[in-house]
PDB file of C-alpha atoms in Angstrom:
ATOM      1  CA  MET A1004     -16.889 -19.848 -11.878  1.00  0.00           C
ATOM      2  CA  GLY A1005     -19.451 -22.609 -13.153  1.00  0.00           C
ATOM      3  CA  GLN A1006     -21.393 -22.778 -15.975  1.00  0.00           C
ATOM      4  CA  SER A1007     -23.282 -19.618 -15.546  1.00  0.00           C
ATOM      5  CA  PHE A1008     -19.991 -17.889 -16.536  1.00  0.00           C
ATOM      6  CA  ALA A1009     -19.706 -17.968 -20.273  1.00  0.00           C
ATOM      7  CA  PRO A1010     -18.643 -15.284 -22.635  1.00  0.00           C
ATOM      8  CA  ARG A1011     -21.370 -13.115 -24.437  1.00  0.00           C
ATOM      9  CA  GLU A1012     -18.985 -13.006 -27.559  1.00  0.00           C
ATOM     10  CA  VAL A1013     -15.738 -13.704 -28.365  1.00  0.00           C
ATOM     11  CA  ALA A1014     -13.009 -11.699 -31.042  1.00  0.00           C
ATOM     12  CA  VAL A1015     -10.037 -13.444 -32.456  1.00  0.00           C
ATOM     13  CA  THR A1016      -7.377 -12.149 -34.600  1.00  0.00           C
ATOM     14  CA  PHE A1017      -7.016 -15.049 -36.653  1.00  0.00           C
ATOM     15  CA  LYS A1018      -8.826 -15.928 -40.191  1.00  0.00           C
ATOM     16  CA  PRO A1019     -11.760 -18.130 -39.853  1.00  0.00           C
ATOM     17  CA  PRO A1020     -10.813 -22.027 -40.431  1.00  0.00           C
ATOM     18  CA  HIS A1021     -12.905 -24.512 -41.779  1.00  0.00           C
ATOM     19  CA  ASP A1022     -15.466 -25.515 -38.678  1.00  0.00           C
ATOM     20  CA  VAL A1023     -16.480 -21.853 -37.927  1.00  0.00           C
ATOM     21  CA  GLU A1024     -19.377 -23.722 -36.427  1.00  0.00           C
ATOM     22  CA  SER A1025     -17.593 -25.771 -33.952  1.00  0.00           C
ATOM     23  CA  TYR A1026     -15.798 -22.530 -32.403  1.00  0.00           C
ATOM     24  CA  GLY A1027     -19.595 -21.101 -31.773  1.00  0.00           C
ATOM     25  CA  ALA A1028     -20.514 -24.766 -29.970  1.00  0.00           C
ATOM     26  CA  ALA A1029     -17.555 -24.673 -28.005  1.00  0.00           C
ATOM     27  CA  PHE A1030     -17.523 -20.849 -26.625  1.00  0.00           C
ATOM     28  CA  GLY A1031     -21.366 -21.322 -26.357  1.00  0.00           C
ATOM     29  CA  CYS A1032     -21.626 -17.750 -28.436  1.00  0.00           C
ATOM     30  CA  PRO A1033     -20.862 -16.065 -31.435  1.00  0.00           C
ATOM     31  CA  VAL A1034     -17.243 -15.717 -32.212  1.00  0.00           C
ATOM     32  CA  HIS A1035     -15.976 -13.259 -34.950  1.00  0.00           C
ATOM     33  CA  PHE A1036     -12.671 -13.519 -36.844  1.00  0.00           C
ATOM     34  CA  ASN A1037     -10.275 -11.406 -38.396  1.00  0.00           C
ATOM     35  CA  CYS A1038     -10.855  -8.886 -35.448  1.00  0.00           C
ATOM     36  CA  PRO A1039      -7.723  -6.192 -34.734  1.00  0.00           C
ATOM     37  CA  HIS A1040      -7.571  -7.422 -30.970  1.00  0.00           C
ATOM     38  CA  ASN A1041      -8.729 -11.094 -29.233  1.00  0.00           C
ATOM     39  CA  LYS A1042     -11.528 -10.330 -26.789  1.00  0.00           C
ATOM     40  CA  LEU A1043     -13.463 -12.338 -24.695  1.00  0.00           C
ATOM     41  CA  VAL A1044     -16.852 -10.216 -23.846  1.00  0.00           C
ATOM     42  CA  PHE A1045     -18.755 -10.995 -20.821  1.00  0.00           C
ATOM     43  CA  ASP A1046     -22.110  -9.710 -19.147  1.00  0.00           C
ATOM     44  CA  THR A1047     -21.353  -7.294 -16.157  1.00  0.00           C
ATOM     45  CA  ALA A1048     -23.326  -9.301 -13.886  1.00  0.00           C
ATOM     46  CA  CYS A1049     -20.587 -11.704 -13.727  1.00  0.00           C
ATOM     47  CA  LEU A1050     -18.615  -9.748 -11.881  1.00  0.00           C
ATOM     48  CA  ASP A1051     -21.365  -9.530  -8.964  1.00  0.00           C
ATOM     49  CA  SER A1052     -21.614 -13.364  -9.017  1.00  0.00           C
ATOM     50  CA  ARG A1053     -19.828 -15.989  -6.312  1.00  0.00           C
ATOM     51  CA  PRO A1054     -17.611 -18.444  -8.033  1.00  0.00           C
ATOM     52  CA  GLU A1055     -19.467 -22.009  -7.500  1.00  0.00           C
ATOM     53  CA  HIS A1056     -16.107 -24.137  -8.112  1.00  0.00           C
ATOM     54  CA  GLY A1057     -13.883 -21.853  -5.574  1.00  0.00           C
ATOM     55  CA  ASN A1058     -10.585 -23.667  -4.163  1.00  0.00           C
ATOM     56  CA  GLU A1059      -9.054 -22.131  -0.972  1.00  0.00           C
ATOM     57  CA  ILE A1060      -5.213 -23.350  -1.938  1.00  0.00           C
ATOM     58  CA  THR A1061      -5.982 -21.493  -5.245  1.00  0.00           C
ATOM     59  CA  TYR A1062      -7.583 -18.384  -3.635  1.00  0.00           C
ATOM     60  CA  SER A1063      -4.623 -17.998  -1.309  1.00  0.00           C
ATOM     61  CA  ALA A1064      -2.032 -18.344  -4.595  1.00  0.00           C
ATOM     62  CA  VAL A1065      -3.984 -16.174  -6.525  1.00  0.00           C
ATOM     63  CA  VAL A1066      -4.234 -13.681  -3.944  1.00  0.00           C
ATOM     64  CA  LYS A1067      -0.482 -13.835  -3.038  1.00  0.00           C
ATOM     65  CA  LEU A1068       0.055 -13.170  -6.874  1.00  0.00           C
ATOM     66  CA  CYS A1069      -2.016 -10.167  -6.695  1.00  0.00           C
ATOM     67  CA  GLU A1070      -0.282  -9.045  -3.612  1.00  0.00           C
ATOM     68  CA  SER A1071       3.177  -9.560  -5.334  1.00  0.00           C
ATOM     69  CA  LEU A1072       1.782  -7.916  -8.608  1.00  0.00           C
ATOM     70  CA  LEU A1073       0.883  -4.649  -6.483  1.00  0.00           C
ATOM     71  CA  SER A1074       3.957  -4.291  -4.962  1.00  0.00           C
ATOM     72  CA  GLU A1075       6.007  -4.231  -8.210  1.00  0.00           C
ATOM     73  CA  LEU A1076       3.289  -1.791  -9.484  1.00  0.00           C
ATOM     74  CA  GLU A1077       4.392   0.478  -6.202  1.00  0.00           C
ATOM     75  CA  LEU A1078       7.996  -0.001  -6.962  1.00  0.00           C
ATOM     76  CA  ARG A1079       7.532   1.319 -10.555  1.00  0.00           C
ATOM     77  CA  ALA A1080       5.152   4.089  -9.333  1.00  0.00           C
ATOM     78  CA  GLY A1081       6.016   8.141  -8.935  1.00  0.00           C
ATOM     79  CA  ALA A1082       9.505   9.608  -8.727  1.00  0.00           C
ATOM     80  CA  ALA A1083      10.823   6.418  -6.727  1.00  0.00           C
ATOM     81  CA  GLY A1084       9.768   3.939  -9.435  1.00  0.00           C
ATOM     82  CA  LYS A1085      11.597   6.139 -12.304  1.00  0.00           C
ATOM     83  CA  VAL A1086      14.561   6.479 -10.156  1.00  0.00           C
ATOM     84  CA  ARG A1087      14.801   2.678  -9.308  1.00  0.00           C
ATOM     85  CA  GLU A1088      14.456   1.922 -13.250  1.00  0.00           C
ATOM     86  CA  ILE A1089      17.462   4.120 -14.153  1.00  0.00           C
ATOM     87  CA  LEU A1090      19.279   2.766 -11.317  1.00  0.00           C
ATOM     88  CA  LEU A1091      18.533  -0.842 -12.443  1.00  0.00           C
ATOM     89  CA  VAL A1092      19.464  -0.061 -15.946  1.00  0.00           C
ATOM     90  CA  ASN A1093      22.862   1.289 -15.115  1.00  0.00           C
ATOM     91  CA  LEU A1094      23.365  -1.359 -12.222  1.00  0.00           C
ATOM     92  CA  MET A1095      27.122  -2.003 -13.254  1.00  0.00           C
ATOM     93  CA  ARG A1096      27.805   1.740 -13.651  1.00  0.00           C
ATOM     94  CA  PRO A1097      27.440   4.261 -10.398  1.00  0.00           C
ATOM     95  CA  THR A1098      24.793   6.548 -11.473  1.00  0.00           C
ATOM     96  CA  SER A1099      24.829   9.846  -9.770  1.00  0.00           C
ATOM     97  CA  PHE A1100      21.732  11.688  -8.114  1.00  0.00           C
ATOM     98  CA  GLU A1101      22.901  14.760 -10.896  1.00  0.00           C
ATOM     99  CA  THR A1102      22.872  11.694 -13.528  1.00  0.00           C
ATOM    100  CA  VAL A1103      19.233  10.416 -12.476  1.00  0.00           C
ATOM    101  CA  ALA A1104      17.711  13.933 -12.054  1.00  0.00           C
ATOM    102  CA  SER A1105      18.946  14.918 -15.650  1.00  0.00           C
ATOM    103  CA  ARG A1106      17.885  11.916 -17.171  1.00  0.00           C
ATOM    104  CA  LEU A1107      14.339  12.663 -15.381  1.00  0.00           C
ATOM    105  CA  HIS A1108      14.264  15.895 -16.963  1.00  0.00           C
ATOM    106  CA  MET A1109      14.273  17.490 -13.842  1.00  0.00           C
ATOM    107  CA  THR A1110      16.336  19.809 -11.219  1.00  0.00           C
ATOM    108  CA  THR A1111      18.153  17.936  -8.101  1.00  0.00           C
ATOM    109  CA  ARG A1112      16.070  19.709  -5.916  1.00  0.00           C
ATOM    110  CA  THR A1113      12.809  18.703  -8.007  1.00  0.00           C
ATOM    111  CA  LEU A1114      14.096  15.333  -7.653  1.00  0.00           C
ATOM    112  CA  ARG A1115      15.161  15.405  -4.117  1.00  0.00           C
ATOM    113  CA  ARG A1116      11.671  16.754  -2.861  1.00  0.00           C
ATOM    114  CA  LYS A1117       9.563  14.383  -4.910  1.00  0.00           C
ATOM    115  CA  LEU A1118      11.325  11.311  -3.550  1.00  0.00           C
ATOM    116  CA  ASP A1119      10.980  13.146  -0.150  1.00  0.00           C
ATOM    117  CA  GLU A1120       7.035  13.293  -0.580  1.00  0.00           C
ATOM    118  CA  GLU A1121       7.171   9.780  -1.268  1.00  0.00           C
ATOM    119  CA  GLY A1122       8.760   8.851   2.007  1.00  0.00           C
ATOM    120  CA  THR A1123      12.273   7.997   0.615  1.00  0.00           C
ATOM    121  CA  SER A1124      15.689   9.289  -0.638  1.00  0.00           C
ATOM    122  CA  PHE A1125      17.992   8.452  -3.416  1.00  0.00           C
ATOM    123  CA  ARG A1126      20.620   7.114  -0.806  1.00  0.00           C
ATOM    124  CA  LYS A1127      17.831   4.675   0.573  1.00  0.00           C
ATOM    125  CA  LEU A1128      16.764   3.633  -3.208  1.00  0.00           C
ATOM    126  CA  VAL A1129      20.302   2.741  -4.169  1.00  0.00           C
ATOM    127  CA  ASP A1130      20.864   0.592  -0.966  1.00  0.00           C
ATOM    128  CA  GLU A1131      17.371  -1.164  -1.546  1.00  0.00           C
ATOM    129  CA  LEU A1132      17.824  -1.940  -5.079  1.00  0.00           C
ATOM    130  CA  LYS A1133      21.744  -3.415  -4.190  1.00  0.00           C
ATOM    131  CA  MET A1134      20.062  -5.617  -1.312  1.00  0.00           C
ATOM    132  CA  GLU A1135      17.442  -7.100  -3.406  1.00  0.00           C
ATOM    133  CA  VAL A1136      19.789  -8.002  -6.398  1.00  0.00           C
ATOM    134  CA  ALA A1137      22.557  -9.171  -3.905  1.00  0.00           C
ATOM    135  CA  VAL A1138      19.810 -11.331  -2.603  1.00  0.00           C
ATOM    136  CA  LYS A1139      18.195 -12.383  -5.915  1.00  0.00           C
ATOM    137  CA  TYR A1140      21.924 -13.497  -6.981  1.00  0.00           C
ATOM    138  CA  LEU A1141      22.830 -14.813  -3.934  1.00  0.00           C
ATOM    139  CA  ARG A1142      19.598 -17.095  -4.014  1.00  0.00           C
ATOM    140  CA  ASP A1143      19.263 -17.914  -7.676  1.00  0.00           C
ATOM    141  CA  THR A1144      23.098 -18.061  -8.999  1.00  0.00           C
ATOM    142  CA  GLU A1145      26.081 -19.700  -8.529  1.00  0.00           C
ATOM    143  CA  LEU A1146      27.962 -16.637  -8.985  1.00  0.00           C
ATOM    144  CA  THR A1147      30.745 -16.316  -5.967  1.00  0.00           C
ATOM    145  CA  VAL A1148      30.719 -13.413  -3.314  1.00  0.00           C
ATOM    146  CA  ASP A1149      33.335 -11.435  -5.285  1.00  0.00           C
ATOM    147  CA  ASP A1150      31.419 -11.760  -8.781  1.00  0.00           C
ATOM    148  CA  ILE A1151      28.455 -10.476  -6.871  1.00  0.00           C
ATOM    149  CA  ALA A1152      30.216  -7.672  -5.051  1.00  0.00           C
ATOM    150  CA  TYR A1153      31.926  -6.322  -8.276  1.00  0.00           C
ATOM    151  CA  SER A1154      28.409  -6.408 -10.381  1.00  0.00           C
ATOM    152  CA  LEU A1155      26.958  -4.243  -7.467  1.00  0.00           C
ATOM    153  CA  GLY A1156      29.839  -1.891  -7.428  1.00  0.00           C
ATOM    154  CA  PHE A1157      32.060  -2.832  -4.212  1.00  0.00           C
ATOM    155  CA  SER A1158      35.749  -2.644  -5.219  1.00  0.00           C
ATOM    156  CA  GLU A1159      36.214  -5.711  -3.108  1.00  0.00           C
ATOM    157  CA  GLY A1160      34.680  -8.660  -1.908  1.00  0.00           C
ATOM    158  CA  ARG A1161      35.076  -8.588   1.635  1.00  0.00           C
ATOM    159  CA  ASN A1162      33.399  -4.953   1.753  1.00  0.00           C
ATOM    160  CA  PHE A1163      30.567  -6.394   0.316  1.00  0.00           C
ATOM    161  CA  SER A1164      30.920  -9.511   2.600  1.00  0.00           C
ATOM    162  CA  ALA A1165      30.421  -6.983   5.616  1.00  0.00           C
ATOM    163  CA  CYS A1166      26.717  -6.619   4.564  1.00  0.00           C
ATOM    164  CA  LEU A1167      26.000 -10.210   4.406  1.00  0.00           C
ATOM    165  CA  PRO A1168      24.971 -10.641   7.774  1.00  0.00           C
ATOM    166  CA  ALA A1169      22.116  -8.238   6.762  1.00  0.00           C
ATOM    167  CA  LEU A1170      20.875 -10.468   4.567  1.00  0.00           C
ATOM    168  CA  ASP A1171      20.153 -13.603   6.635  1.00  0.00           C
ATOM    169  CA  GLN A1172      16.628 -12.086   6.861  1.00  0.00           C
TER     170      GLN A1172
END
């Protein structure tokens, strides 16, 4: 952001060191010690300023990271996000729609309606989750296809292998 981007004050949770003055000099502002939370306080005018030292590569990497984080947040939002969370925790055990609804303190009818409003279904969420986990296991582990199939609830590796052509995307 350049030199104009400096904190107005800094708060830290640790005790003041012997050289307290050096902290103020390093940050160019007052530094408060023994605070309940670590905090950097900036003037709101900084939000409207343009970075002086922008870097296209860094910018594109940060944008990509932000988009990924937003996607993850969307996956956790709403009824679908809660269902995904329950399914992921119970990945090794088949979890019925009724069990998920019960854990969410809803009737199956209410959960079905909420998922429908979000444009998805229980079956679709189960299939998507299995696909995501399968791809991750295939790319990031040395597990055999049979081990992956078993971990995803397939009775046999060949049943899982029949799904593999769809994973080439």
